[in-house]
Amino acid sequence: MKEALSRCAPPFGREEGANVALAFAGSDELAAQIRQGASIDVYASANTQLPRALHSEGRLSRSVAFATNELVIATRRPSSIHSLTDLTKKGVRLVLGSPSVPHGAYARTLLARLPAATRRAVFANVRSNEPDVKSTVGKLLTGAADAGFVYASDVRAAHGKLAALRLPPRLRPRVVYAAGIAWRSRAPRLARAFLRDLRFGRCQRALRQAGFGPPPNRNKQ
Amino acid sequence: MHNGTGAGGRALRLIEPLTRPGSLRSRRSRVRQVSRAAIAHAAVVTAAAVCCAALAVFLLLPLVALLSTAPPHAVIAALRDGETLTALGLSLRASALALTLTIVIGTPAAYFIATRRFPGRRAVLTAVELPIVLPPAVAGLALLSAFGPEGLAGGALSAVGIRLPFTFGAVVVASMFVASPLYIRNAIASFEQVDRRLIDAARNLGASELRAFLRVAAPIAMPGLTASAAIATARALGEFGATLMFAGSLRGSTQTAAIAIYERFASDTTAAFALSIALLALAAGLLAAAKLHSASAGLASISRR
């Protein structure tokens, strides 16, 4: 997300004659900042629940889906982990996102679909609940952890240092990114233009290049 | 999307009335009997008072605001919560262990550095202080590159069966890395202030180096040592960035109070504020203890003369 938006936002700003300031953090962290009154124009989240919650609190417009992603098991190359069941082996060091951050919640959704014994064995290997996806990837890149649940786009952003193990489709959670405009935005016209760009324009292309999937449908969530 | 020139214009208007020479000159002509020096003095005092007030507001307002975020009963309720207590207990245990190790290893080292003159002493003093000014994220990466599984000492550690990341040991190491320099630096300063002649007198009367240290130098430096220990503990209790990068965050084994605050901020803001208030109180208590000790240190040095 960071790489894609950092690439497409400046040209968008130049075209619109505006300066686009980007702030990246765990989606839940950003939502908490908005609840504390952070002045923003557009909020983009790695799930649809947080924008929906902010909408119902009267802080955000109705959100629209702008991308999809795939939760994968990321391992370092080379690795002895080749499947979901390998995560149950004793001594595997696994990192998850914390339950409040989307990639952590998605991983828990997936693990909840496993048989109880398998699930317990996997949870027994969890060494850390990281506050955002970057620090989860960092634990893998530094060799501190053997495997972690992150997004396919994160593995791609690691430039070949990580391998992605795809999960069985029936277990895979639906990862949908949604964005909305802050009710208190001081530049609502620009915010709408950016949202449009996120769904159909330069930013959408940058997202696809970064390994994100297209939005599930082009209608409102 | 922010208009930068507007803020600049505002700042200029604020400065203008103070520096416009015309207004000063007219005031001077009205009150001839008051000397220039008196006006200059009053201006300096006023400016200094304004600076002090501004600084006080800037530094204290966030702390007062923090106290207003959660009523006392919410703080107590949050502290009764098992998970919060676990995180706080873990922080206290890690800090206590880090402090013990720091005192045991750091005190003799500080005494040595304070009482000896050797080549490269200034370099050693600088190196000791370096972790204090290091950004926490840098400290975390530095620890990983030293003691991580692929770090410089990682191979040696795993050869003896130690794998630090994600362990309570890693929390202690991270706390010690950022907090021990505070203790050691101040301990060196405390030992340097001990009158060399007192130690020499003890040695001349037949005391061994160890006895001179234990019976003369350490008791005189004690108030300074205790104060710096309190400051170092406060720093260890608040450690966040390096711990998160090096030790991760797992409830009951590596999640410290500071990391719990960060995590709660996103999910349970009230609990985050309550835990913050508890940590603020703890830090304030430690600082007060340190100040009381340095005050008695001041008395001790006066009474010696």
Short mmCIF file of C-alpha atoms in Angstrom, two decimals:
data_model
loop_
_atom_site.label_atom_id
_atom_site.label_comp_id
_atom_site.label_asym_id
_atom_site.label_seq_id
_atom_site.Cartn_x
_atom_site.Cartn_y
_atom_site.Cartn_z
CA MET A 1 0.00 0.00 0.00
CA LYS A 2 2.73 2.39 1.04
CA GLU A 3 4.85 1.79 -2.07
CA ALA A 4 1.90 2.05 -4.45
CA LEU A 5 0.36 5.19 -2.96
CA SER A 6 3.72 6.89 -2.48
CA ARG A 7 4.25 6.44 -6.22
CA CYS A 8 0.83 7.56 -7.51
CA ALA A 9 -0.11 10.30 -5.03
CA PRO A 10 2.52 12.91 -5.98
CA PRO A 11 1.59 12.91 -9.72
CA PHE A 12 -2.09 13.07 -8.72
CA GLY A 13 -1.28 16.08 -6.55
CA ARG A 14 0.66 17.79 -9.35
CA GLU A 15 -2.26 17.36 -11.74
CA GLU A 16 -4.72 18.73 -9.22
CA GLY A 17 -2.40 21.48 -8.05
CA ALA A 18 -2.49 20.13 -4.51
CA ASN A 19 -0.03 18.67 -2.08
CA VAL A 20 -1.09 15.17 -1.01
CA ALA A 21 0.19 14.29 2.45
CA LEU A 22 0.19 10.54 3.15
CA ALA A 23 0.26 8.91 6.58
CA PHE A 24 0.68 5.15 6.89
CA ALA A 25 0.04 2.98 9.93
CA GLY A 26 -2.02 -0.01 10.94
CA SER A 27 -5.63 0.58 9.81
CA ASP A 28 -6.86 0.36 13.41
CA GLU A 29 -4.21 2.85 14.52
CA LEU A 30 -5.31 5.32 11.84
CA ALA A 31 -8.96 4.82 12.83
CA ALA A 32 -8.05 5.57 16.44
CA GLN A 33 -6.28 8.74 15.33
CA ILE A 34 -9.39 9.82 13.40
CA ARG A 35 -11.49 9.19 16.52
CA GLN A 36 -9.07 11.40 18.42
CA GLY A 37 -9.77 14.17 15.94
CA ALA A 38 -6.90 13.87 13.44
CA SER A 39 -7.73 16.11 10.50
CA ILE A 40 -7.68 13.99 7.36
CA ASP A 41 -9.45 13.98 4.03
CA VAL A 42 -9.41 10.36 2.94
CA TYR A 43 -9.12 7.22 5.06
CA ALA A 44 -8.18 3.94 3.40
CA SER A 45 -8.32 0.73 5.37
CA ALA A 46 -7.23 -2.87 4.79
CA ASN A 47 -10.76 -4.00 5.65
CA THR A 48 -14.32 -2.78 5.25
CA GLN A 49 -15.29 -2.96 8.94
CA LEU A 50 -13.24 0.00 10.16
CA PRO A 51 -14.49 2.47 7.50
CA ARG A 52 -18.02 1.18 8.13
CA ALA A 53 -17.64 1.76 11.87
CA LEU A 54 -16.29 5.27 11.28
CA HIS A 55 -19.21 5.91 8.92
CA SER A 56 -21.74 4.86 11.55
CA GLU A 57 -19.99 7.17 14.04
CA GLY A 58 -20.53 10.05 11.65
CA ARG A 59 -16.85 10.58 10.91
CA LEU A 60 -16.59 9.18 7.42
CA SER A 61 -18.66 9.10 4.24
CA ARG A 62 -19.99 5.77 2.98
CA SER A 63 -16.91 3.81 2.04
CA VAL A 64 -16.12 2.26 -1.32
CA ALA A 65 -14.01 -0.82 -1.99
CA PHE A 66 -10.93 0.01 -4.04
CA ALA A 67 -8.73 -3.09 -3.90
CA THR A 68 -8.50 -6.68 -2.80
CA ASN A 69 -5.60 -8.66 -1.51
CA GLU A 70 -4.78 -12.20 -0.58
CA LEU A 71 -3.70 -13.41 2.83
CA VAL A 72 -0.71 -15.73 2.47
CA ILE A 73 1.84 -17.46 4.63
CA ALA A 74 5.10 -15.63 4.10
CA THR A 75 8.37 -17.43 4.71
CA ARG A 76 11.95 -16.61 4.06
CA ARG A 77 13.68 -18.24 1.16
CA PRO A 78 14.71 -21.01 1.65
CA SER A 79 12.32 -22.38 4.22
CA SER A 80 11.24 -25.73 5.60
CA ILE A 81 7.64 -24.55 5.70
CA HIS A 82 5.65 -25.56 2.64
CA SER A 83 2.07 -25.77 3.84
CA LEU A 84 -0.40 -24.65 6.45
CA THR A 85 0.11 -27.90 8.38
CA ASP A 86 3.85 -27.19 8.61
CA LEU A 87 2.91 -24.32 10.91
CA THR A 88 1.84 -26.85 13.53
CA LYS A 89 5.37 -28.30 13.83
CA LYS A 90 7.02 -27.71 17.16
CA GLY A 91 9.62 -24.97 17.16
CA VAL A 92 8.23 -22.99 14.22
CA ARG A 93 8.34 -19.30 15.08
CA LEU A 94 5.18 -17.70 13.77
CA VAL A 95 4.22 -14.01 13.82
CA LEU A 96 0.70 -12.66 13.46
CA GLY A 97 -0.74 -9.21 13.46
CA SER A 98 -2.46 -8.27 16.70
CA PRO A 99 -6.23 -9.00 16.72
CA SER A 100 -7.15 -5.34 16.23
CA VAL A 101 -5.12 -4.83 13.07
CA PRO A 102 -6.71 -6.19 9.84
CA HIS A 103 -4.01 -8.67 8.81
CA GLY A 104 -4.13 -10.09 12.34
CA ALA A 105 -7.92 -10.32 12.27
CA TYR A 106 -7.87 -12.02 8.83
CA ALA A 107 -5.32 -14.55 10.07
CA ARG A 108 -7.56 -15.33 13.04
CA THR A 109 -10.57 -15.71 10.74
CA LEU A 110 -8.58 -18.22 8.75
CA LEU A 111 -7.30 -20.08 11.81
CA ALA A 112 -10.83 -20.28 13.19
CA ARG A 113 -11.73 -22.37 10.13
CA LEU A 114 -9.16 -25.02 11.04
CA PRO A 115 -9.84 -28.10 13.17
CA ALA A 116 -9.42 -27.28 16.88
CA ALA A 117 -6.29 -29.39 17.39
CA THR A 118 -4.54 -27.85 14.38
CA ARG A 119 -5.58 -24.38 15.47
CA ARG A 120 -4.20 -24.90 18.97
CA ALA A 121 -0.91 -26.20 17.58
CA VAL A 122 -0.58 -23.17 15.31
CA PHE A 123 -1.41 -20.70 18.10
CA ALA A 124 1.16 -22.41 20.31
CA ASN A 125 3.80 -21.37 17.77
CA VAL A 126 2.81 -17.70 17.74
CA ARG A 127 5.76 -15.71 19.07
CA SER A 128 4.44 -12.20 18.56
CA ASN A 129 1.32 -10.20 17.73
CA GLU A 130 2.67 -7.29 15.75
CA PRO A 131 0.96 -3.88 15.66
CA ASP A 132 1.22 -3.49 11.88
CA VAL A 133 2.06 -5.41 8.76
CA LYS A 134 5.46 -3.74 8.29
CA SER A 135 6.77 -4.91 11.63
CA THR A 136 5.40 -8.38 10.88
CA VAL A 137 7.35 -8.48 7.62
CA GLY A 138 10.38 -7.06 9.44
CA LYS A 139 10.41 -9.98 11.85
CA LEU A 140 10.59 -12.33 8.85
CA LEU A 141 13.24 -10.36 6.97
CA THR A 142 15.56 -10.24 9.98
CA GLY A 143 15.20 -13.97 10.51
CA ALA A 144 13.65 -13.52 13.94
CA ALA A 145 10.54 -15.41 12.78
CA ASP A 146 10.13 -18.33 10.37
CA ALA A 147 6.66 -17.59 9.05
CA GLY A 148 3.92 -15.00 9.25
CA PHE A 149 0.48 -14.23 7.89
CA VAL A 150 0.70 -11.17 5.66
CA TYR A 151 -0.68 -10.05 2.30
CA ALA A 152 0.51 -11.24 -1.08
CA SER A 153 1.43 -7.62 -1.89
CA ASP A 154 3.78 -7.50 1.12
CA VAL A 155 5.63 -10.55 -0.14
CA ARG A 156 5.96 -8.90 -3.54
CA ALA A 157 7.26 -5.71 -1.90
CA ALA A 158 10.03 -7.73 -0.23
CA HIS A 159 11.77 -8.12 -3.62
CA GLY A 160 12.23 -11.85 -3.64
CA LYS A 161 13.49 -12.23 -0.09
CA LEU A 162 10.20 -13.79 0.97
CA ALA A 163 8.13 -16.59 -0.50
CA ALA A 164 4.33 -16.66 -0.42
CA LEU A 165 2.48 -19.88 0.34
CA ARG A 166 -1.05 -19.62 -1.01
CA LEU A 167 -3.83 -20.81 1.23
CA PRO A 168 -6.64 -23.18 0.19
CA PRO A 169 -9.48 -21.10 -1.31
CA ARG A 170 -12.10 -22.47 1.09
CA LEU A 171 -10.03 -21.21 4.08
CA ARG A 172 -8.88 -17.94 2.59
CA PRO A 173 -10.55 -14.86 4.09
CA ARG A 174 -11.84 -12.17 1.74
CA VAL A 175 -9.47 -9.22 2.02
CA VAL A 176 -11.16 -6.07 0.77
CA TYR A 177 -9.74 -2.56 1.07
CA ALA A 178 -12.17 0.29 1.45
CA ALA A 179 -11.81 4.05 1.64
CA GLY A 180 -14.04 6.95 2.57
CA ILE A 181 -13.97 10.71 2.84
CA ALA A 182 -13.86 12.41 6.23
CA TRP A 183 -17.03 14.41 6.95
CA ARG A 184 -14.83 17.19 8.25
CA SER A 185 -12.58 17.20 5.18
CA ARG A 186 -11.56 20.71 4.20
CA ALA A 187 -11.02 19.63 0.60
CA PRO A 188 -13.98 17.36 -0.21
CA ARG A 189 -13.72 17.92 -3.97
CA LEU A 190 -10.06 16.84 -3.99
CA ALA A 191 -10.87 13.97 -1.66
CA ARG A 192 -13.54 12.71 -4.08
CA ALA A 193 -11.10 13.03 -6.97
CA PHE A 194 -8.50 11.04 -5.04
CA LEU A 195 -11.03 8.33 -4.22
CA ARG A 196 -11.92 8.14 -7.92
CA ASP A 197 -8.23 7.87 -8.80
CA LEU A 198 -7.84 5.16 -6.18
CA ARG A 199 -10.56 3.11 -7.89
CA PHE A 200 -10.06 3.82 -11.56
CA GLY A 201 -7.01 5.98 -12.16
CA ARG A 202 -3.30 6.11 -11.68
CA CYS A 203 -3.44 4.86 -8.08
CA GLN A 204 -5.54 1.87 -9.11
CA ARG A 205 -2.89 1.00 -11.72
CA ALA A 206 -0.12 1.46 -9.12
CA LEU A 207 -2.00 -0.83 -6.73
CA ARG A 208 -2.37 -3.52 -9.40
CA GLN A 209 1.36 -3.26 -10.17
CA ALA A 210 2.08 -3.72 -6.47
CA GLY A 211 0.17 -6.99 -6.46
CA PHE A 212 -3.25 -5.88 -5.25
CA GLY A 213 -6.37 -7.30 -6.85
CA PRO A 214 -9.16 -5.23 -8.43
CA PRO A 215 -12.06 -4.13 -6.24
CA PRO A 216 -14.69 -6.89 -5.85
CA ASN A 217 -17.28 -4.91 -7.77
CA ARG A 218 -17.37 -1.40 -9.01
CA ASN A 219 -20.41 -0.51 -6.93
CA LYS A 220 -20.76 0.76 -3.43
CA GLN A 221 -19.83 -1.68 -0.68
CA MET B 1 -3.24 20.84 0.70
CA HIS B 2 -2.01 23.09 3.46
CA ASN B 3 -1.36 26.75 2.86
CA GLY B 4 2.12 27.48 4.21
CA THR B 5 2.26 31.24 3.62
CA GLY B 6 -0.73 31.90 5.88
CA ALA B 7 1.03 30.53 8.92
CA GLY B 8 4.18 32.50 8.05
CA GLY B 9 2.21 35.74 7.82
CA ARG B 10 0.68 35.13 11.21
CA ALA B 11 4.07 34.53 12.78
CA LEU B 12 5.39 37.81 11.33
CA ARG B 13 2.49 39.80 12.74
CA LEU B 14 3.16 38.32 16.17
CA ILE B 15 6.77 39.45 16.16
CA GLU B 16 6.10 42.92 14.73
CA PRO B 17 4.86 44.85 17.80
CA LEU B 18 7.85 43.75 19.87
CA THR B 19 10.46 44.86 17.37
CA ARG B 20 8.96 48.00 15.84
CA PRO B 21 11.41 50.76 16.81
CA GLY B 22 8.81 53.58 16.60
CA SER B 23 6.72 52.36 19.53
CA LEU B 24 9.78 51.96 21.75
CA ARG B 25 11.06 55.43 20.95
CA SER B 26 7.71 57.12 21.71
CA ARG B 27 7.46 55.29 25.02
CA ARG B 28 10.97 56.40 25.91
CA SER B 29 10.13 60.05 25.30
CA ARG B 30 7.07 59.80 27.58
CA VAL B 31 8.93 58.39 30.56
CA ARG B 32 12.21 60.27 30.51
CA GLN B 33 13.02 59.78 34.18
CA VAL B 34 13.17 56.00 33.82
CA SER B 35 16.60 55.03 32.69
CA ARG B 36 17.21 53.03 29.55
CA ALA B 37 18.79 50.28 31.57
CA ALA B 38 15.66 49.83 33.66
CA ILE B 39 13.50 49.49 30.55
CA ALA B 40 15.92 47.05 28.99
CA HIS B 41 15.93 45.07 32.22
CA ALA B 42 12.14 45.01 32.41
CA ALA B 43 11.94 43.90 28.78
CA VAL B 44 14.37 41.06 29.37
CA VAL B 45 12.53 39.94 32.50
CA THR B 46 9.15 40.09 30.73
CA ALA B 47 10.49 38.16 27.75
CA ALA B 48 12.01 35.55 30.02
CA ALA B 49 8.77 35.24 32.00
CA VAL B 50 6.78 34.81 28.79
CA CYS B 51 9.23 32.11 27.64
CA CYS B 52 8.95 30.31 30.99
CA ALA B 53 5.16 30.45 30.90
CA ALA B 54 5.05 29.23 27.29
CA LEU B 55 7.43 26.39 28.11
CA ALA B 56 5.44 25.41 31.20
CA VAL B 57 2.22 25.28 29.20
CA PHE B 58 3.87 23.33 26.39
CA LEU B 59 5.47 20.75 28.68
CA LEU B 60 2.77 20.40 31.30
CA LEU B 61 -0.42 20.75 29.28
CA PRO B 62 -0.12 17.29 27.62
CA LEU B 63 0.44 15.67 31.02
CA VAL B 64 -2.49 17.49 32.64
CA ALA B 65 -4.60 16.68 29.58
CA LEU B 66 -3.65 13.02 29.91
CA LEU B 67 -4.86 13.02 33.52
CA SER B 68 -8.19 14.44 32.38
CA THR B 69 -8.78 11.64 29.84
CA ALA B 70 -9.83 9.00 32.35
CA PRO B 71 -11.42 9.43 35.78
CA PRO B 72 -9.61 7.78 38.73
CA HIS B 73 -12.13 4.95 38.94
CA ALA B 74 -11.48 4.10 35.27
CA VAL B 75 -7.74 3.99 35.99
CA ILE B 76 -8.33 1.66 38.92
CA ALA B 77 -10.71 -0.48 36.85
CA ALA B 78 -8.13 -0.70 34.05
CA LEU B 79 -5.45 -1.67 36.55
CA ARG B 80 -7.69 -4.43 37.91
CA ASP B 81 -7.93 -5.87 34.40
CA GLY B 82 -5.85 -9.04 34.21
CA GLU B 83 -4.21 -8.29 30.87
CA THR B 84 -3.21 -4.78 31.86
CA LEU B 85 -1.76 -6.06 35.11
CA THR B 86 0.16 -8.73 33.22
CA ALA B 87 1.74 -6.11 30.97
CA LEU B 88 2.53 -3.80 33.88
CA GLY B 89 3.98 -6.68 35.91
CA LEU B 90 6.09 -7.75 32.96
CA SER B 91 7.44 -4.21 32.56
CA LEU B 92 8.26 -4.02 36.25
CA ARG B 93 10.00 -7.41 36.26
CA ALA B 94 12.01 -6.62 33.11
CA SER B 95 13.00 -3.19 34.45
CA ALA B 96 13.98 -4.61 37.84
CA LEU B 97 16.13 -7.27 36.22
CA ALA B 98 17.69 -4.77 33.81
CA LEU B 99 18.40 -2.41 36.70
CA THR B 100 19.97 -5.15 38.86
CA LEU B 101 22.27 -6.20 36.03
CA THR B 102 23.09 -2.57 35.30
CA ILE B 103 24.01 -1.84 38.92
CA VAL B 104 26.05 -5.03 39.37
CA ILE B 105 28.03 -4.54 36.15
CA GLY B 106 27.77 -0.79 35.75
CA THR B 107 28.84 0.42 39.20
CA PRO B 108 32.35 -1.09 39.20
CA ALA B 109 32.81 -0.03 35.58
CA ALA B 110 31.69 3.51 36.38
CA TYR B 111 34.05 3.65 39.38
CA PHE B 112 36.92 2.48 37.23
CA ILE B 113 36.20 5.02 34.49
CA ALA B 114 35.72 7.82 37.03
CA THR B 115 38.93 7.21 38.97
CA ARG B 116 41.37 6.27 36.23
CA ARG B 117 42.94 8.32 33.46
CA PHE B 118 43.67 6.19 30.44
CA PRO B 119 44.03 6.72 26.70
CA GLY B 120 40.71 6.76 24.90
CA ARG B 121 38.80 7.69 28.07
CA ARG B 122 36.82 10.41 26.31
CA ALA B 123 35.91 7.97 23.56
CA VAL B 124 34.66 5.51 26.17
CA LEU B 125 32.56 8.26 27.82
CA THR B 126 31.04 9.16 24.46
CA ALA B 127 30.35 5.53 23.58
CA VAL B 128 28.57 5.03 26.91
CA GLU B 129 26.24 7.93 26.13
CA LEU B 130 25.53 6.94 22.53
CA PRO B 131 22.55 4.63 23.23
CA ILE B 132 20.86 7.52 25.10
CA VAL B 133 20.65 9.65 21.99
CA LEU B 134 19.92 6.77 19.60
CA PRO B 135 16.43 6.67 18.02
CA PRO B 136 14.57 3.67 19.49
CA ALA B 137 14.03 2.13 16.05
CA VAL B 138 17.77 2.32 15.44
CA ALA B 139 18.41 0.71 18.82
CA GLY B 140 16.01 -2.10 17.88
CA LEU B 141 17.72 -2.76 14.56
CA ALA B 142 21.14 -2.54 16.24
CA LEU B 143 20.08 -5.18 18.78
CA LEU B 144 18.74 -7.42 16.01
CA SER B 145 21.93 -7.08 14.00
CA ALA B 146 23.99 -7.94 17.08
CA PHE B 147 21.93 -10.55 18.93
CA GLY B 148 19.38 -11.59 16.29
CA PRO B 149 19.55 -15.08 14.79
CA GLU B 150 21.64 -13.72 11.94
CA GLY B 151 23.39 -11.07 14.00
CA LEU B 152 27.09 -10.79 14.72
CA ALA B 153 26.76 -12.60 18.03
CA GLY B 154 23.70 -14.61 16.98
CA GLY B 155 25.70 -17.65 15.92
CA ALA B 156 27.63 -17.75 19.18
CA LEU B 157 24.41 -17.36 21.16
CA SER B 158 22.59 -20.14 19.30
CA ALA B 159 25.64 -22.37 19.76
CA VAL B 160 24.95 -22.24 23.49
CA GLY B 161 21.23 -22.64 22.89
CA ILE B 162 20.16 -19.03 23.34
CA ARG B 163 17.79 -17.41 20.86
CA LEU B 164 16.88 -13.99 22.14
CA PRO B 165 14.17 -12.48 19.87
CA PHE B 166 10.61 -13.02 21.15
CA THR B 167 11.79 -13.88 24.66
CA PHE B 168 11.52 -12.13 28.02
CA GLY B 169 15.32 -11.99 27.88
CA ALA B 170 15.06 -9.82 24.79
CA VAL B 171 12.82 -7.39 26.69
CA VAL B 172 15.44 -7.19 29.45
CA VAL B 173 18.26 -6.73 26.93
CA ALA B 174 16.37 -3.95 25.11
CA SER B 175 15.55 -2.17 28.39
CA MET B 176 19.12 -2.49 29.56
CA PHE B 177 20.53 -1.25 26.26
CA VAL B 178 18.60 2.02 26.43
CA ALA B 179 18.51 2.54 30.21
CA SER B 180 21.90 1.41 31.54
CA PRO B 181 23.82 4.28 29.87
CA LEU B 182 21.73 6.74 31.90
CA TYR B 183 22.81 5.02 35.12
CA ILE B 184 26.43 4.57 34.11
CA ARG B 185 26.87 8.14 32.90
CA ASN B 186 25.49 9.58 36.13
CA ALA B 187 27.37 7.04 38.24
CA ILE B 188 30.64 8.15 36.62
CA ALA B 189 29.75 11.77 37.42
CA SER B 190 28.90 10.83 41.03
CA PHE B 191 32.19 8.98 41.53
CA GLU B 192 34.12 11.86 39.92
CA GLN B 193 32.69 14.21 42.55
CA VAL B 194 34.01 12.09 45.41
CA ASP B 195 37.03 13.91 46.87
CA ARG B 196 40.04 11.96 45.68
CA ARG B 197 41.90 12.77 48.92
CA LEU B 198 39.34 10.85 50.98
CA ILE B 199 39.97 7.68 48.97
CA ASP B 200 43.74 8.26 49.12
CA ALA B 201 43.54 8.74 52.89
CA ALA B 202 41.69 5.45 53.26
CA ARG B 203 44.27 3.71 51.07
CA ASN B 204 47.15 5.27 53.14
CA LEU B 205 45.54 3.98 56.31
CA GLY B 206 45.83 0.50 54.89
CA ALA B 207 42.43 -0.06 53.28
CA SER B 208 42.40 -2.20 50.15
CA GLU B 209 41.07 -0.74 46.91
CA LEU B 210 37.86 -2.73 47.38
CA ARG B 211 37.47 -1.57 50.97
CA ALA B 212 38.11 2.06 49.99
CA PHE B 213 35.43 1.72 47.33
CA LEU B 214 32.91 0.04 49.64
CA ARG B 215 33.49 2.14 52.76
CA VAL B 216 34.39 5.56 51.31
CA ALA B 217 33.60 6.12 47.64
CA ALA B 218 30.32 4.21 47.38
CA PRO B 219 28.65 5.74 50.49
CA ILE B 220 29.59 9.28 49.41
CA ALA B 221 28.38 8.67 45.84
CA MET B 222 25.29 6.76 47.04
CA PRO B 223 22.70 9.56 46.70
CA GLY B 224 23.85 10.19 43.13
CA LEU B 225 23.82 6.46 42.37
CA THR B 226 20.30 6.00 43.73
CA ALA B 227 19.02 9.00 41.80
CA SER B 228 20.48 7.74 38.54
CA ALA B 229 19.11 4.26 39.24
CA ALA B 230 15.64 5.77 39.60
CA ILE B 231 15.98 7.67 36.31
CA ALA B 232 17.27 4.55 34.52
CA THR B 233 14.35 2.52 35.88
CA ALA B 234 11.88 5.08 34.59
CA ARG B 235 13.51 4.92 31.17
CA ALA B 236 13.46 1.11 31.19
CA LEU B 237 9.77 1.08 32.17
CA GLY B 238 8.92 3.31 29.23
CA GLU B 239 10.97 1.42 26.63
CA PHE B 240 8.90 0.85 23.53
CA GLY B 241 10.49 0.97 20.08
CA ALA B 242 13.56 -1.18 20.61
CA THR B 243 11.53 -3.73 22.58
CA LEU B 244 8.89 -4.01 19.87
CA MET B 245 11.49 -4.52 17.15
CA PHE B 246 13.70 -6.90 19.11
CA ALA B 247 11.29 -8.77 21.37
CA GLY B 248 7.95 -8.43 19.57
CA SER B 249 4.69 -8.36 21.46
CA LEU B 250 3.11 -11.37 23.08
CA ARG B 251 0.88 -11.15 26.12
CA GLY B 252 2.55 -12.51 29.21
CA SER B 253 5.96 -13.08 27.68
CA THR B 254 7.07 -9.92 25.85
CA GLN B 255 4.20 -7.41 25.87
CA THR B 256 5.30 -4.54 28.10
CA ALA B 257 3.04 -1.82 29.47
CA ALA B 258 4.20 0.65 26.81
CA ILE B 259 3.44 -1.81 24.01
CA ALA B 260 0.08 -2.65 25.63
CA ILE B 261 -0.76 1.08 25.53
CA TYR B 262 0.08 1.20 21.84
CA GLU B 263 -2.05 -1.84 21.13
CA ARG B 264 -4.99 -0.64 23.25
CA PHE B 265 -4.92 2.78 21.59
CA ALA B 266 -6.46 1.14 18.55
CA SER B 267 -8.90 -1.20 20.29
CA ASP B 268 -9.70 0.05 23.79
CA THR B 269 -8.77 3.71 24.02
CA THR B 270 -10.02 4.15 27.60
CA ALA B 271 -7.77 1.33 28.81
CA ALA B 272 -4.87 2.87 26.87
CA PHE B 273 -5.39 6.21 28.60
CA ALA B 274 -5.81 4.57 32.01
CA LEU B 275 -2.60 2.58 31.62
CA SER B 276 -0.85 5.75 30.42
CA ILE B 277 -1.91 7.55 33.58
CA ALA B 278 -0.58 4.67 35.68
CA LEU B 279 2.77 4.85 33.88
CA LEU B 280 2.83 8.63 34.24
CA ALA B 281 2.31 8.27 38.00
CA LEU B 282 5.04 5.64 38.18
CA ALA B 283 7.48 7.83 36.22
CA ALA B 284 6.60 10.87 38.34
CA GLY B 285 7.21 8.85 41.50
CA LEU B 286 10.61 7.66 40.28
CA LEU B 287 11.57 11.19 39.23
CA ALA B 288 10.52 12.57 42.62
CA ALA B 289 12.60 9.88 44.33
CA ALA B 290 15.57 10.81 42.15
CA LYS B 291 15.14 14.51 42.98
CA LEU B 292 14.90 13.85 46.72
CA HIS B 293 18.10 11.85 46.54
CA SER B 294 19.98 14.47 44.55
CA ALA B 295 18.78 17.08 47.06
CA SER B 296 20.29 15.05 49.89
CA ALA B 297 23.38 14.60 47.73
CA GLY B 298 23.68 18.39 47.60
CA LEU B 299 23.39 18.59 51.39
CA ALA B 300 26.03 15.90 51.81
CA SER B 301 28.52 17.76 49.64
CA ILE B 302 27.90 21.02 51.52
CA SER B 303 28.30 19.45 54.94
CA ARG B 304 31.60 17.90 53.87
CA ARG B 305 33.23 21.29 53.48
#
